[in-house]
Amino acid sequence: MYEYDKKSFAQILSELRRTAGLSQRKAAADLNISQALLSDYENSAREPGLNFVCRVCDYYNVTADYLLGRSPNPDGIDRGADIARVFIAEMRSLANKTEAALEELT
Protein backbone atom coordinates (compact mmCIF):
# COMPACT_ATOMS: atom_id res chain seq x y z
CA MET A 1 0.00 0.00 0.00
CA TYR A 2 1.35 3.42 -0.88
CA GLU A 3 1.88 6.24 1.59
CA TYR A 4 -0.02 9.50 1.54
CA ASP A 5 -0.25 12.56 3.75
CA LYS A 6 -2.78 11.40 6.34
CA LYS A 7 -5.09 14.08 7.66
CA SER A 8 -7.43 14.07 10.62
CA PHE A 9 -11.21 14.11 10.41
CA ALA A 10 -11.16 17.73 11.58
CA GLN A 11 -8.69 18.79 8.89
CA ILE A 12 -10.62 17.02 6.14
CA LEU A 13 -13.98 18.37 7.31
CA SER A 14 -12.64 21.92 7.30
CA GLU A 15 -10.90 21.44 3.95
CA LEU A 16 -14.07 20.08 2.32
CA ARG A 17 -16.08 23.06 3.52
CA ARG A 18 -13.51 25.59 2.37
CA THR A 19 -13.03 23.89 -1.00
CA ALA A 20 -16.79 24.05 -1.52
CA GLY A 21 -16.65 27.78 -0.75
CA LEU A 22 -19.00 27.48 2.21
CA SER A 23 -19.02 29.41 5.45
CA GLN A 24 -19.30 27.49 8.70
CA ARG A 25 -22.72 29.03 9.16
CA LYS A 26 -24.01 27.76 5.79
CA ALA A 27 -22.50 24.27 6.10
CA ALA A 28 -23.79 23.93 9.67
CA ALA A 29 -27.30 24.96 8.63
CA ASP A 30 -27.24 22.51 5.72
CA LEU A 31 -26.01 19.72 8.01
CA ASN A 32 -28.64 20.58 10.62
CA ILE A 33 -26.21 21.41 13.44
CA SER A 34 -25.13 24.63 15.11
CA GLN A 35 -22.19 26.65 13.83
CA ALA A 36 -20.55 26.22 17.24
CA LEU A 37 -20.77 22.44 16.98
CA LEU A 38 -19.31 22.46 13.46
CA SER A 39 -16.49 24.66 14.73
CA ASP A 40 -15.83 22.15 17.53
CA TYR A 41 -15.66 19.33 14.97
CA GLU A 42 -13.32 21.31 12.72
CA ASN A 43 -11.04 22.16 15.65
CA SER A 44 -10.99 18.61 17.11
CA ALA A 45 -12.70 19.83 20.28
CA ARG A 46 -15.44 17.21 19.86
CA GLU A 47 -15.89 14.02 17.88
CA PRO A 48 -19.04 13.41 15.85
CA GLY A 49 -21.35 10.46 15.89
CA LEU A 50 -21.86 8.06 13.02
CA ASN A 51 -25.08 9.76 11.88
CA PHE A 52 -23.23 13.05 11.36
CA VAL A 53 -20.35 11.32 9.55
CA CYS A 54 -22.87 9.79 7.13
CA ARG A 55 -24.56 13.17 6.54
CA VAL A 56 -21.20 14.79 5.80
CA CYS A 57 -20.30 12.02 3.34
CA ASP A 58 -23.57 12.56 1.49
CA TYR A 59 -23.28 16.35 1.67
CA TYR A 60 -19.78 16.52 0.18
CA ASN A 61 -20.11 13.33 -1.90
CA VAL A 62 -17.09 11.59 -0.36
CA THR A 63 -16.56 8.17 1.18
CA ALA A 64 -16.36 7.63 4.92
CA ASP A 65 -12.84 6.25 4.46
CA TYR A 66 -11.79 9.56 2.92
CA LEU A 67 -13.57 11.65 5.56
CA LEU A 68 -11.97 9.64 8.35
CA GLY A 69 -8.49 9.92 6.84
CA ARG A 70 -8.26 6.25 5.85
CA SER A 71 -8.07 6.85 2.09
CA PRO A 72 -6.49 9.58 -0.01
CA ASN A 73 -9.29 9.36 -2.60
CA PRO A 74 -12.60 11.14 -1.97
CA ASP A 75 -14.40 8.84 -4.41
CA GLY A 76 -13.10 5.64 -2.83
CA ILE A 77 -11.40 4.42 -5.98
CA ASP A 78 -8.13 2.68 -5.18
CA ARG A 79 -5.76 4.05 -7.79
CA GLY A 80 -3.12 1.46 -6.88
CA ALA A 81 -5.53 -1.39 -7.64
CA ASP A 82 -6.45 0.22 -10.96
CA ILE A 83 -2.79 0.44 -11.94
CA ALA A 84 -2.22 -3.19 -10.94
CA ARG A 85 -5.20 -4.36 -13.03
CA VAL A 86 -3.92 -2.50 -16.10
CA PHE A 87 -0.43 -3.92 -15.58
CA ILE A 88 -1.74 -7.49 -15.27
CA ALA A 89 -3.87 -7.08 -18.40
CA GLU A 90 -0.87 -5.78 -20.34
CA MET A 91 1.30 -8.68 -19.14
CA ARG A 92 -1.36 -11.21 -20.20
CA SER A 93 -1.60 -9.59 -23.61
CA LEU A 94 2.17 -9.68 -23.98
CA ALA A 95 2.27 -13.33 -22.92
CA ASN A 96 -0.42 -14.20 -25.49
CA LYS A 97 1.48 -12.38 -28.25
CA THR A 98 4.71 -14.10 -27.25
CA GLU A 99 3.03 -17.50 -27.29
CA ALA A 100 1.53 -16.81 -30.72
CA ALA A 101 4.91 -15.70 -32.09
CA LEU A 102 6.59 -18.84 -30.73
CA GLU A 103 3.94 -21.06 -32.33
CA GLU A 104 4.62 -19.43 -35.70
CA LEU A 105 8.31 -20.28 -35.35
CA THR A 106 7.69 -23.96 -34.72
Backbone as XML, in Angstrom:
<?xml version="1.0"?>
<chain id="A" units="angstrom">
  <residue number="1" name="MET">
    <atom name="N" x="0.846" y="-1.172" z="0.000"/>
    <atom name="CA" x="0.000" y="0.000" z="0.000"/>
    <atom name="C" x="0.891" y="1.234" z="0.000"/>
  </residue>
  <residue number="2" name="TYR">
    <atom name="N" x="0.529" y="2.239" z="-0.771"/>
    <atom name="CA" x="1.346" y="3.423" z="-0.881"/>
    <atom name="C" x="1.045" y="4.399" z="0.244"/>
  </residue>
  <residue number="3" name="GLU">
    <atom name="N" x="2.021" y="5.258" z="0.519"/>
    <atom name="CA" x="1.879" y="6.240" z="1.590"/>
    <atom name="C" x="1.238" y="7.519" z="1.043"/>
  </residue>
  <residue number="4" name="TYR">
    <atom name="N" x="0.534" y="8.203" z="1.887"/>
    <atom name="CA" x="-0.020" y="9.499" z="1.540"/>
    <atom name="C" x="-0.049" y="10.344" z="2.799"/>
  </residue>
  <residue number="5" name="ASP">
    <atom name="N" x="-0.236" y="11.627" z="2.633"/>
    <atom name="CA" x="-0.255" y="12.561" z="3.752"/>
    <atom name="C" x="-1.574" y="12.410" z="4.500"/>
  </residue>
  <residue number="6" name="LYS">
    <atom name="N" x="-1.556" y="11.646" z="5.585"/>
    <atom name="CA" x="-2.785" y="11.397" z="6.337"/>
    <atom name="C" x="-3.223" y="12.660" z="7.065"/>
  </residue>
  <residue number="7" name="LYS">
    <atom name="N" x="-4.501" y="12.931" z="6.987"/>
    <atom name="CA" x="-5.091" y="14.084" z="7.658"/>
    <atom name="C" x="-6.128" y="13.589" z="8.656"/>
  </residue>
  <residue number="8" name="SER">
    <atom name="N" x="-6.423" y="14.417" z="9.627"/>
    <atom name="CA" x="-7.426" y="14.070" z="10.619"/>
    <atom name="C" x="-8.825" y="14.381" z="10.088"/>
  </residue>
  <residue number="9" name="PHE">
    <atom name="N" x="-9.813" y="13.816" z="10.744"/>
    <atom name="CA" x="-11.213" y="14.107" z="10.409"/>
    <atom name="C" x="-11.445" y="15.610" z="10.418"/>
  </residue>
  <residue number="10" name="ALA">
    <atom name="N" x="-10.954" y="16.289" z="11.450"/>
    <atom name="CA" x="-11.161" y="17.735" z="11.584"/>
    <atom name="C" x="-10.551" y="18.489" z="10.407"/>
  </residue>
  <residue number="11" name="GLN">
    <atom name="N" x="-9.348" y="18.133" z="10.013"/>
    <atom name="CA" x="-8.690" y="18.791" z="8.886"/>
    <atom name="C" x="-9.474" y="18.570" z="7.592"/>
  </residue>
  <residue number="12" name="ILE">
    <atom name="N" x="-9.896" y="17.345" z="7.374"/>
    <atom name="CA" x="-10.617" y="17.018" z="6.143"/>
    <atom name="C" x="-11.968" y="17.713" z="6.114"/>
  </residue>
  <residue number="13" name="LEU">
    <atom name="N" x="-12.676" y="17.716" z="7.230"/>
    <atom name="CA" x="-13.976" y="18.373" z="7.307"/>
    <atom name="C" x="-13.847" y="19.855" z="6.968"/>
  </residue>
  <residue number="14" name="SER">
    <atom name="N" x="-12.874" y="20.505" z="7.560"/>
    <atom name="CA" x="-12.645" y="21.924" z="7.303"/>
    <atom name="C" x="-12.241" y="22.163" z="5.850"/>
  </residue>
  <residue number="15" name="GLU">
    <atom name="N" x="-11.362" y="21.313" z="5.334"/>
    <atom name="CA" x="-10.901" y="21.438" z="3.949"/>
    <atom name="C" x="-12.051" y="21.259" z="2.961"/>
  </residue>
  <residue number="16" name="LEU">
    <atom name="N" x="-12.916" y="20.298" z="3.199"/>
    <atom name="CA" x="-14.068" y="20.075" z="2.317"/>
    <atom name="C" x="-14.968" y="21.309" z="2.280"/>
  </residue>
  <residue number="17" name="ARG">
    <atom name="N" x="-15.217" y="21.879" z="3.439"/>
    <atom name="CA" x="-16.084" y="23.061" z="3.518"/>
    <atom name="C" x="-15.463" y="24.236" z="2.772"/>
  </residue>
  <residue number="18" name="ARG">
    <atom name="N" x="-14.190" y="24.457" z="3.018"/>
    <atom name="CA" x="-13.509" y="25.590" z="2.370"/>
    <atom name="C" x="-13.412" y="25.396" z="0.856"/>
  </residue>
  <residue number="19" name="THR">
    <atom name="N" x="-13.118" y="24.177" z="0.433"/>
    <atom name="CA" x="-13.030" y="23.887" z="-1.003"/>
    <atom name="C" x="-14.372" y="24.122" z="-1.688"/>
  </residue>
  <residue number="20" name="ALA">
    <atom name="N" x="-15.449" y="23.833" z="-0.976"/>
    <atom name="CA" x="-16.795" y="24.045" z="-1.523"/>
    <atom name="C" x="-17.200" y="25.517" z="-1.472"/>
  </residue>
  <residue number="21" name="GLY">
    <atom name="N" x="-16.356" y="26.350" z="-0.840"/>
    <atom name="CA" x="-16.647" y="27.776" z="-0.754"/>
    <atom name="C" x="-17.769" y="28.109" z="0.209"/>
  </residue>
  <residue number="22" name="LEU">
    <atom name="N" x="-17.908" y="27.294" z="1.252"/>
    <atom name="CA" x="-18.996" y="27.477" z="2.208"/>
    <atom name="C" x="-18.498" y="28.075" z="3.516"/>
  </residue>
  <residue number="23" name="SER">
    <atom name="N" x="-19.315" y="28.911" z="4.100"/>
    <atom name="CA" x="-19.023" y="29.405" z="5.446"/>
    <atom name="C" x="-19.410" y="28.322" z="6.449"/>
  </residue>
  <residue number="24" name="GLN">
    <atom name="N" x="-18.888" y="28.432" z="7.656"/>
    <atom name="CA" x="-19.295" y="27.487" z="8.695"/>
    <atom name="C" x="-20.794" y="27.594" z="8.938"/>
  </residue>
  <residue number="25" name="ARG">
    <atom name="N" x="-21.297" y="28.812" z="8.911"/>
    <atom name="CA" x="-22.724" y="29.033" z="9.164"/>
    <atom name="C" x="-23.586" y="28.300" z="8.139"/>
  </residue>
  <residue number="26" name="LYS">
    <atom name="N" x="-23.230" y="28.404" z="6.849"/>
    <atom name="CA" x="-24.011" y="27.758" z="5.786"/>
    <atom name="C" x="-23.908" y="26.239" z="5.871"/>
  </residue>
  <residue number="27" name="ALA">
    <atom name="N" x="-22.676" y="25.725" z="6.025"/>
    <atom name="CA" x="-22.503" y="24.273" z="6.102"/>
    <atom name="C" x="-23.228" y="23.709" z="7.323"/>
  </residue>
  <residue number="28" name="ALA">
    <atom name="N" x="-23.120" y="24.392" z="8.447"/>
    <atom name="CA" x="-23.787" y="23.928" z="9.670"/>
    <atom name="C" x="-25.298" y="23.885" z="9.477"/>
  </residue>
  <residue number="29" name="ALA">
    <atom name="N" x="-25.849" y="24.921" z="8.869"/>
    <atom name="CA" x="-27.295" y="24.955" z="8.630"/>
    <atom name="C" x="-27.707" y="23.807" z="7.711"/>
  </residue>
  <residue number="30" name="ASP">
    <atom name="N" x="-26.926" y="23.594" z="6.649"/>
    <atom name="CA" x="-27.244" y="22.511" z="5.715"/>
    <atom name="C" x="-27.146" y="21.136" z="6.371"/>
  </residue>
  <residue number="31" name="LEU">
    <atom name="N" x="-26.221" y="21.003" z="7.322"/>
    <atom name="CA" x="-26.011" y="19.720" z="8.010"/>
    <atom name="C" x="-26.878" y="19.583" z="9.264"/>
  </residue>
  <residue number="32" name="ASN">
    <atom name="N" x="-27.697" y="20.595" z="9.501"/>
    <atom name="CA" x="-28.645" y="20.576" z="10.623"/>
    <atom name="C" x="-27.968" y="20.502" z="11.996"/>
  </residue>
  <residue number="33" name="ILE">
    <atom name="N" x="-26.885" y="21.278" z="12.143"/>
    <atom name="CA" x="-26.207" y="21.411" z="13.442"/>
    <atom name="C" x="-25.902" y="22.887" z="13.647"/>
  </residue>
  <residue number="34" name="SER">
    <atom name="N" x="-25.486" y="23.239" z="14.846"/>
    <atom name="CA" x="-25.134" y="24.634" z="15.111"/>
    <atom name="C" x="-23.744" y="24.944" z="14.558"/>
  </residue>
  <residue number="35" name="GLN">
    <atom name="N" x="-23.501" y="26.229" z="14.300"/>
    <atom name="CA" x="-22.186" y="26.650" z="13.828"/>
    <atom name="C" x="-21.132" y="26.344" z="14.888"/>
  </residue>
  <residue number="36" name="ALA">
    <atom name="N" x="-21.495" y="26.499" z="16.148"/>
    <atom name="CA" x="-20.554" y="26.225" z="17.238"/>
    <atom name="C" x="-20.133" y="24.749" z="17.240"/>
  </residue>
  <residue number="37" name="LEU">
    <atom name="N" x="-21.086" y="23.865" z="16.999"/>
    <atom name="CA" x="-20.768" y="22.439" z="16.979"/>
    <atom name="C" x="-19.870" y="22.112" z="15.783"/>
  </residue>
  <residue number="38" name="LEU">
    <atom name="N" x="-20.161" y="22.684" z="14.629"/>
    <atom name="CA" x="-19.309" y="22.458" z="13.463"/>
    <atom name="C" x="-17.902" y="22.978" z="13.736"/>
  </residue>
  <residue number="39" name="SER">
    <atom name="N" x="-17.799" y="24.115" z="14.367"/>
    <atom name="CA" x="-16.490" y="24.664" z="14.728"/>
    <atom name="C" x="-15.748" y="23.709" z="15.657"/>
  </residue>
  <residue number="40" name="ASP">
    <atom name="N" x="-16.454" y="23.132" z="16.628"/>
    <atom name="CA" x="-15.834" y="22.152" z="17.528"/>
    <atom name="C" x="-15.325" y="20.940" z="16.757"/>
  </residue>
  <residue number="41" name="TYR">
    <atom name="N" x="-16.097" y="20.458" z="15.791"/>
    <atom name="CA" x="-15.660" y="19.326" z="14.974"/>
    <atom name="C" x="-14.425" y="19.695" z="14.156"/>
  </residue>
  <residue number="42" name="GLU">
    <atom name="N" x="-14.430" y="20.881" z="13.567"/>
    <atom name="CA" x="-13.317" y="21.306" z="12.721"/>
    <atom name="C" x="-12.050" y="21.600" z="13.520"/>
  </residue>
  <residue number="43" name="ASN">
    <atom name="N" x="-12.200" y="21.860" z="14.802"/>
    <atom name="CA" x="-11.043" y="22.156" z="15.655"/>
    <atom name="C" x="-10.673" y="20.991" z="16.570"/>
  </residue>
  <residue number="44" name="SER">
    <atom name="N" x="-11.244" y="19.838" z="16.328"/>
    <atom name="CA" x="-10.990" y="18.614" z="17.110"/>
    <atom name="C" x="-11.365" y="18.752" z="18.581"/>
  </residue>
  <residue number="45" name="ALA">
    <atom name="N" x="-12.265" y="19.673" z="18.891"/>
    <atom name="CA" x="-12.701" y="19.833" z="20.276"/>
    <atom name="C" x="-13.738" y="18.773" z="20.655"/>
  </residue>
  <residue number="46" name="ARG">
    <atom name="N" x="-14.444" y="18.265" z="19.651"/>
    <atom name="CA" x="-15.440" y="17.213" z="19.858"/>
    <atom name="C" x="-15.371" y="16.249" z="18.699"/>
  </residue>
  <residue number="47" name="GLU">
    <atom name="N" x="-15.831" y="15.025" z="18.936"/>
    <atom name="CA" x="-15.895" y="14.018" z="17.876"/>
    <atom name="C" x="-17.347" y="13.732" z="17.549"/>
  </residue>
  <residue number="48" name="PRO">
    <atom name="N" x="-17.648" y="13.609" z="16.258"/>
    <atom name="CA" x="-19.041" y="13.411" z="15.846"/>
    <atom name="C" x="-19.487" y="11.964" z="15.967"/>
  </residue>
  <residue number="49" name="GLY">
    <atom name="N" x="-20.783" y="11.794" z="15.930"/>
    <atom name="CA" x="-21.353" y="10.458" z="15.891"/>
    <atom name="C" x="-21.437" y="9.956" z="14.459"/>
  </residue>
  <residue number="50" name="LEU">
    <atom name="N" x="-21.775" y="8.693" z="14.323"/>
    <atom name="CA" x="-21.860" y="8.057" z="13.015"/>
    <atom name="C" x="-22.901" y="8.721" z="12.114"/>
  </residue>
  <residue number="51" name="ASN">
    <atom name="N" x="-24.028" y="9.121" z="12.664"/>
    <atom name="CA" x="-25.078" y="9.760" z="11.878"/>
    <atom name="C" x="-24.547" y="11.026" z="11.206"/>
  </residue>
  <residue number="52" name="PHE">
    <atom name="N" x="-23.787" y="11.825" z="11.937"/>
    <atom name="CA" x="-23.228" y="13.051" z="11.364"/>
    <atom name="C" x="-22.191" y="12.724" z="10.289"/>
  </residue>
  <residue number="53" name="VAL">
    <atom name="N" x="-21.362" y="11.728" z="10.546"/>
    <atom name="CA" x="-20.354" y="11.322" z="9.549"/>
    <atom name="C" x="-21.044" y="10.934" z="8.246"/>
  </residue>
  <residue number="54" name="CYS">
    <atom name="N" x="-22.120" y="10.193" z="8.331"/>
    <atom name="CA" x="-22.870" y="9.789" z="7.133"/>
    <atom name="C" x="-23.453" y="10.997" z="6.414"/>
  </residue>
  <residue number="55" name="ARG">
    <atom name="N" x="-23.998" y="11.955" z="7.162"/>
    <atom name="CA" x="-24.559" y="13.169" z="6.544"/>
    <atom name="C" x="-23.478" y="13.961" z="5.819"/>
  </residue>
  <residue number="56" name="VAL">
    <atom name="N" x="-22.305" y="14.057" z="6.434"/>
    <atom name="CA" x="-21.200" y="14.794" z="5.805"/>
    <atom name="C" x="-20.764" y="14.093" z="4.516"/>
  </residue>
  <residue number="57" name="CYS">
    <atom name="N" x="-20.673" y="12.768" z="4.549"/>
    <atom name="CA" x="-20.298" y="12.018" z="3.338"/>
    <atom name="C" x="-21.274" y="12.302" z="2.200"/>
  </residue>
  <residue number="58" name="ASP">
    <atom name="N" x="-22.555" y="12.276" z="2.501"/>
    <atom name="CA" x="-23.570" y="12.562" z="1.490"/>
    <atom name="C" x="-23.494" y="14.018" z="1.027"/>
  </residue>
  <residue number="59" name="TYR">
    <atom name="N" x="-23.308" y="14.915" z="1.957"/>
    <atom name="CA" x="-23.284" y="16.355" z="1.666"/>
    <atom name="C" x="-22.141" y="16.724" z="0.723"/>
  </residue>
  <residue number="60" name="TYR">
    <atom name="N" x="-20.951" y="16.192" z="0.999"/>
    <atom name="CA" x="-19.780" y="16.519" z="0.176"/>
    <atom name="C" x="-19.474" y="15.455" z="-0.883"/>
  </residue>
  <residue number="61" name="ASN">
    <atom name="N" x="-20.278" y="14.408" z="-0.924"/>
    <atom name="CA" x="-20.110" y="13.327" z="-1.899"/>
    <atom name="C" x="-18.722" y="12.687" z="-1.803"/>
  </residue>
  <residue number="62" name="VAL">
    <atom name="N" x="-18.361" y="12.283" z="-0.597"/>
    <atom name="CA" x="-17.091" y="11.594" z="-0.359"/>
    <atom name="C" x="-17.373" y="10.310" z="0.410"/>
  </residue>
  <residue number="63" name="THR">
    <atom name="N" x="-16.404" y="9.410" z="0.421"/>
    <atom name="CA" x="-16.565" y="8.173" z="1.178"/>
    <atom name="C" x="-16.206" y="8.412" z="2.644"/>
  </residue>
  <residue number="64" name="ALA">
    <atom name="N" x="-16.696" y="7.545" z="3.495"/>
    <atom name="CA" x="-16.357" y="7.627" z="4.916"/>
    <atom name="C" x="-14.866" y="7.379" z="5.126"/>
  </residue>
  <residue number="65" name="ASP">
    <atom name="N" x="-14.280" y="6.483" z="4.344"/>
    <atom name="CA" x="-12.842" y="6.246" z="4.460"/>
    <atom name="C" x="-12.054" y="7.518" z="4.197"/>
  </residue>
  <residue number="66" name="TYR">
    <atom name="N" x="-12.473" y="8.294" z="3.200"/>
    <atom name="CA" x="-11.788" y="9.559" z="2.923"/>
    <atom name="C" x="-11.998" y="10.536" z="4.073"/>
  </residue>
  <residue number="67" name="LEU">
    <atom name="N" x="-13.242" y="10.702" z="4.497"/>
    <atom name="CA" x="-13.571" y="11.655" z="5.555"/>
    <atom name="C" x="-12.828" y="11.334" z="6.850"/>
  </residue>
  <residue number="68" name="LEU">
    <atom name="N" x="-12.638" y="10.048" z="7.121"/>
    <atom name="CA" x="-11.969" y="9.636" z="8.353"/>
    <atom name="C" x="-10.445" y="9.538" z="8.204"/>
  </residue>
  <residue number="69" name="GLY">
    <atom name="N" x="-9.934" y="9.911" z="7.042"/>
    <atom name="CA" x="-8.490" y="9.916" z="6.836"/>
    <atom name="C" x="-7.894" y="8.562" z="6.537"/>
  </residue>
  <residue number="70" name="ARG">
    <atom name="N" x="-8.735" y="7.615" z="6.134"/>
    <atom name="CA" x="-8.256" y="6.254" z="5.850"/>
    <atom name="C" x="-7.941" y="6.031" z="4.380"/>
  </residue>
  <residue number="71" name="SER">
    <atom name="N" x="-8.319" y="6.968" z="3.527"/>
    <atom name="CA" x="-8.074" y="6.854" z="2.090"/>
    <atom name="C" x="-7.741" y="8.230" z="1.531"/>
  </residue>
  <residue number="72" name="PRO">
    <atom name="N" x="-6.816" y="8.287" z="0.597"/>
    <atom name="CA" x="-6.494" y="9.583" z="-0.008"/>
    <atom name="C" x="-7.459" y="9.982" z="-1.123"/>
  </residue>
  <residue number="73" name="ASN">
    <atom name="N" x="-8.397" y="9.111" z="-1.457"/>
    <atom name="CA" x="-9.286" y="9.357" z="-2.595"/>
    <atom name="C" x="-10.721" y="9.611" z="-2.139"/>
  </residue>
  <residue number="74" name="PRO">
    <atom name="N" x="-11.231" y="10.817" z="-2.396"/>
    <atom name="CA" x="-12.603" y="11.136" z="-1.971"/>
    <atom name="C" x="-13.653" y="10.214" z="-2.560"/>
  </residue>
  <residue number="75" name="ASP">
    <atom name="N" x="-13.406" y="9.683" z="-3.755"/>
    <atom name="CA" x="-14.404" y="8.840" z="-4.411"/>
    <atom name="C" x="-14.280" y="7.362" z="-4.052"/>
  </residue>
  <residue number="76" name="GLY">
    <atom name="N" x="-13.265" y="7.020" z="-3.272"/>
    <atom name="CA" x="-13.100" y="5.643" z="-2.829"/>
    <atom name="C" x="-12.424" y="4.731" z="-3.819"/>
  </residue>
  <residue number="77" name="ILE">
    <atom name="N" x="-12.053" y="5.254" z="-4.977"/>
    <atom name="CA" x="-11.397" y="4.420" z="-5.977"/>
    <atom name="C" x="-9.939" y="4.241" z="-5.595"/>
  </residue>
  <residue number="78" name="ASP">
    <atom name="N" x="-9.512" y="3.009" z="-5.534"/>
    <atom name="CA" x="-8.132" y="2.676" z="-5.177"/>
    <atom name="C" x="-7.285" y="2.746" z="-6.437"/>
  </residue>
  <residue number="79" name="ARG">
    <atom name="N" x="-6.568" y="3.839" z="-6.586"/>
    <atom name="CA" x="-5.758" y="4.053" z="-7.786"/>
    <atom name="C" x="-4.680" y="2.982" z="-7.936"/>
  </residue>
  <residue number="80" name="GLY">
    <atom name="N" x="-4.140" y="2.503" z="-6.828"/>
    <atom name="CA" x="-3.124" y="1.457" z="-6.880"/>
    <atom name="C" x="-3.684" y="0.174" z="-7.475"/>
  </residue>
  <residue number="81" name="ALA">
    <atom name="N" x="-4.897" y="-0.177" z="-7.098"/>
    <atom name="CA" x="-5.530" y="-1.387" z="-7.636"/>
    <atom name="C" x="-5.803" y="-1.227" z="-9.127"/>
  </residue>
  <residue number="82" name="ASP">
    <atom name="N" x="-6.213" y="-0.030" z="-9.542"/>
    <atom name="CA" x="-6.447" y="0.216" z="-10.962"/>
    <atom name="C" x="-5.166" y="0.036" z="-11.759"/>
  </residue>
  <residue number="83" name="ILE">
    <atom name="N" x="-4.080" y="0.562" z="-11.262"/>
    <atom name="CA" x="-2.788" y="0.443" z="-11.938"/>
    <atom name="C" x="-2.379" y="-1.018" z="-12.027"/>
  </residue>
  <residue number="84" name="ALA">
    <atom name="N" x="-2.581" y="-1.762" z="-10.952"/>
    <atom name="CA" x="-2.223" y="-3.186" z="-10.938"/>
    <atom name="C" x="-3.045" y="-3.956" z="-11.963"/>
  </residue>
  <residue number="85" name="ARG">
    <atom name="N" x="-4.345" y="-3.673" z="-12.054"/>
    <atom name="CA" x="-5.205" y="-4.364" z="-13.033"/>
    <atom name="C" x="-4.744" y="-4.088" z="-14.462"/>
  </residue>
  <residue number="86" name="VAL">
    <atom name="N" x="-4.400" y="-2.844" z="-14.759"/>
    <atom name="CA" x="-3.923" y="-2.500" z="-16.097"/>
    <atom name="C" x="-2.611" y="-3.224" z="-16.388"/>
  </residue>
  <residue number="87" name="PHE">
    <atom name="N" x="-1.715" y="-3.247" z="-15.408"/>
    <atom name="CA" x="-0.426" y="-3.917" z="-15.579"/>
    <atom name="C" x="-0.627" y="-5.404" z="-15.859"/>
  </residue>
  <residue number="88" name="ILE">
    <atom name="N" x="-1.480" y="-6.055" z="-15.093"/>
    <atom name="CA" x="-1.735" y="-7.490" z="-15.272"/>
    <atom name="C" x="-2.346" y="-7.755" z="-16.654"/>
  </residue>
  <residue number="89" name="ALA">
    <atom name="N" x="-3.268" y="-6.911" z="-17.084"/>
    <atom name="CA" x="-3.872" y="-7.080" z="-18.403"/>
    <atom name="C" x="-2.825" y="-6.930" z="-19.506"/>
  </residue>
  <residue number="90" name="GLU">
    <atom name="N" x="-1.938" y="-5.974" z="-19.348"/>
    <atom name="CA" x="-0.870" y="-5.781" z="-20.340"/>
    <atom name="C" x="0.076" y="-6.978" z="-20.366"/>
  </residue>
  <residue number="91" name="MET">
    <atom name="N" x="0.404" y="-7.518" z="-19.211"/>
    <atom name="CA" x="1.296" y="-8.682" z="-19.136"/>
    <atom name="C" x="0.642" y="-9.900" z="-19.788"/>
  </residue>
  <residue number="92" name="ARG">
    <atom name="N" x="-0.653" y="-10.087" z="-19.565"/>
    <atom name="CA" x="-1.361" y="-11.209" z="-20.201"/>
    <atom name="C" x="-1.366" y="-11.060" z="-21.714"/>
  </residue>
  <residue number="93" name="SER">
    <atom name="N" x="-1.609" y="-9.842" z="-22.168"/>
    <atom name="CA" x="-1.605" y="-9.587" z="-23.608"/>
    <atom name="C" x="-0.228" y="-9.879" z="-24.202"/>
  </residue>
  <residue number="94" name="LEU">
    <atom name="N" x="0.805" y="-9.435" z="-23.513"/>
    <atom name="CA" x="2.172" y="-9.682" z="-23.978"/>
    <atom name="C" x="2.482" y="-11.178" z="-23.999"/>
  </residue>
  <residue number="95" name="ALA">
    <atom name="N" x="2.044" y="-11.888" z="-22.975"/>
    <atom name="CA" x="2.269" y="-13.333" z="-22.916"/>
    <atom name="C" x="1.554" y="-14.030" z="-24.074"/>
  </residue>
  <residue number="96" name="ASN">
    <atom name="N" x="0.330" y="-13.613" z="-24.370"/>
    <atom name="CA" x="-0.418" y="-14.205" z="-25.492"/>
    <atom name="C" x="0.279" y="-13.932" z="-26.818"/>
  </residue>
  <residue number="97" name="LYS">
    <atom name="N" x="0.775" y="-12.720" z="-27.010"/>
    <atom name="CA" x="1.482" y="-12.380" z="-28.246"/>
    <atom name="C" x="2.777" y="-13.174" z="-28.373"/>
  </residue>
  <residue number="98" name="THR">
    <atom name="N" x="3.463" y="-13.329" z="-27.251"/>
    <atom name="CA" x="4.710" y="-14.096" z="-27.255"/>
    <atom name="C" x="4.437" y="-15.554" z="-27.607"/>
  </residue>
  <residue number="99" name="GLU">
    <atom name="N" x="3.403" y="-16.120" z="-27.002"/>
    <atom name="CA" x="3.032" y="-17.504" z="-27.286"/>
    <atom name="C" x="2.677" y="-17.688" z="-28.763"/>
  </residue>
  <residue number="100" name="ALA">
    <atom name="N" x="1.912" y="-16.738" z="-29.312"/>
    <atom name="CA" x="1.525" y="-16.811" z="-30.724"/>
    <atom name="C" x="2.750" y="-16.723" z="-31.630"/>
  </residue>
  <residue number="101" name="ALA">
    <atom name="N" x="3.689" y="-15.867" z="-31.285"/>
    <atom name="CA" x="4.909" y="-15.703" z="-32.088"/>
    <atom name="C" x="5.753" y="-16.976" z="-32.032"/>
  </residue>
  <residue number="102" name="LEU">
    <atom name="N" x="5.832" y="-17.595" z="-30.875"/>
    <atom name="CA" x="6.594" y="-18.844" z="-30.730"/>
    <atom name="C" x="5.948" y="-19.980" z="-31.521"/>
  </residue>
  <residue number="103" name="GLU">
    <atom name="N" x="4.642" y="-20.035" z="-31.574"/>
    <atom name="CA" x="3.942" y="-21.063" z="-32.335"/>
    <atom name="C" x="4.201" y="-20.918" z="-33.821"/>
  </residue>
  <residue number="104" name="GLU">
    <atom name="N" x="4.317" y="-19.674" z="-34.294"/>
    <atom name="CA" x="4.616" y="-19.432" z="-35.699"/>
    <atom name="C" x="6.016" y="-19.920" z="-36.057"/>
  </residue>
  <residue number="105" name="LEU">
    <atom name="N" x="6.926" y="-19.858" z="-35.118"/>
    <atom name="CA" x="8.314" y="-20.279" z="-35.354"/>
    <atom name="C" x="8.468" y="-21.796" z="-35.398"/>
  </residue>
  <residue number="106" name="THR">
    <atom name="N" x="7.557" y="-22.494" z="-34.777"/>
    <atom name="CA" x="7.691" y="-23.958" z="-34.722"/>
    <atom name="C" x="6.913" y="-24.656" z="-35.795"/>
  </residue>
</chain>
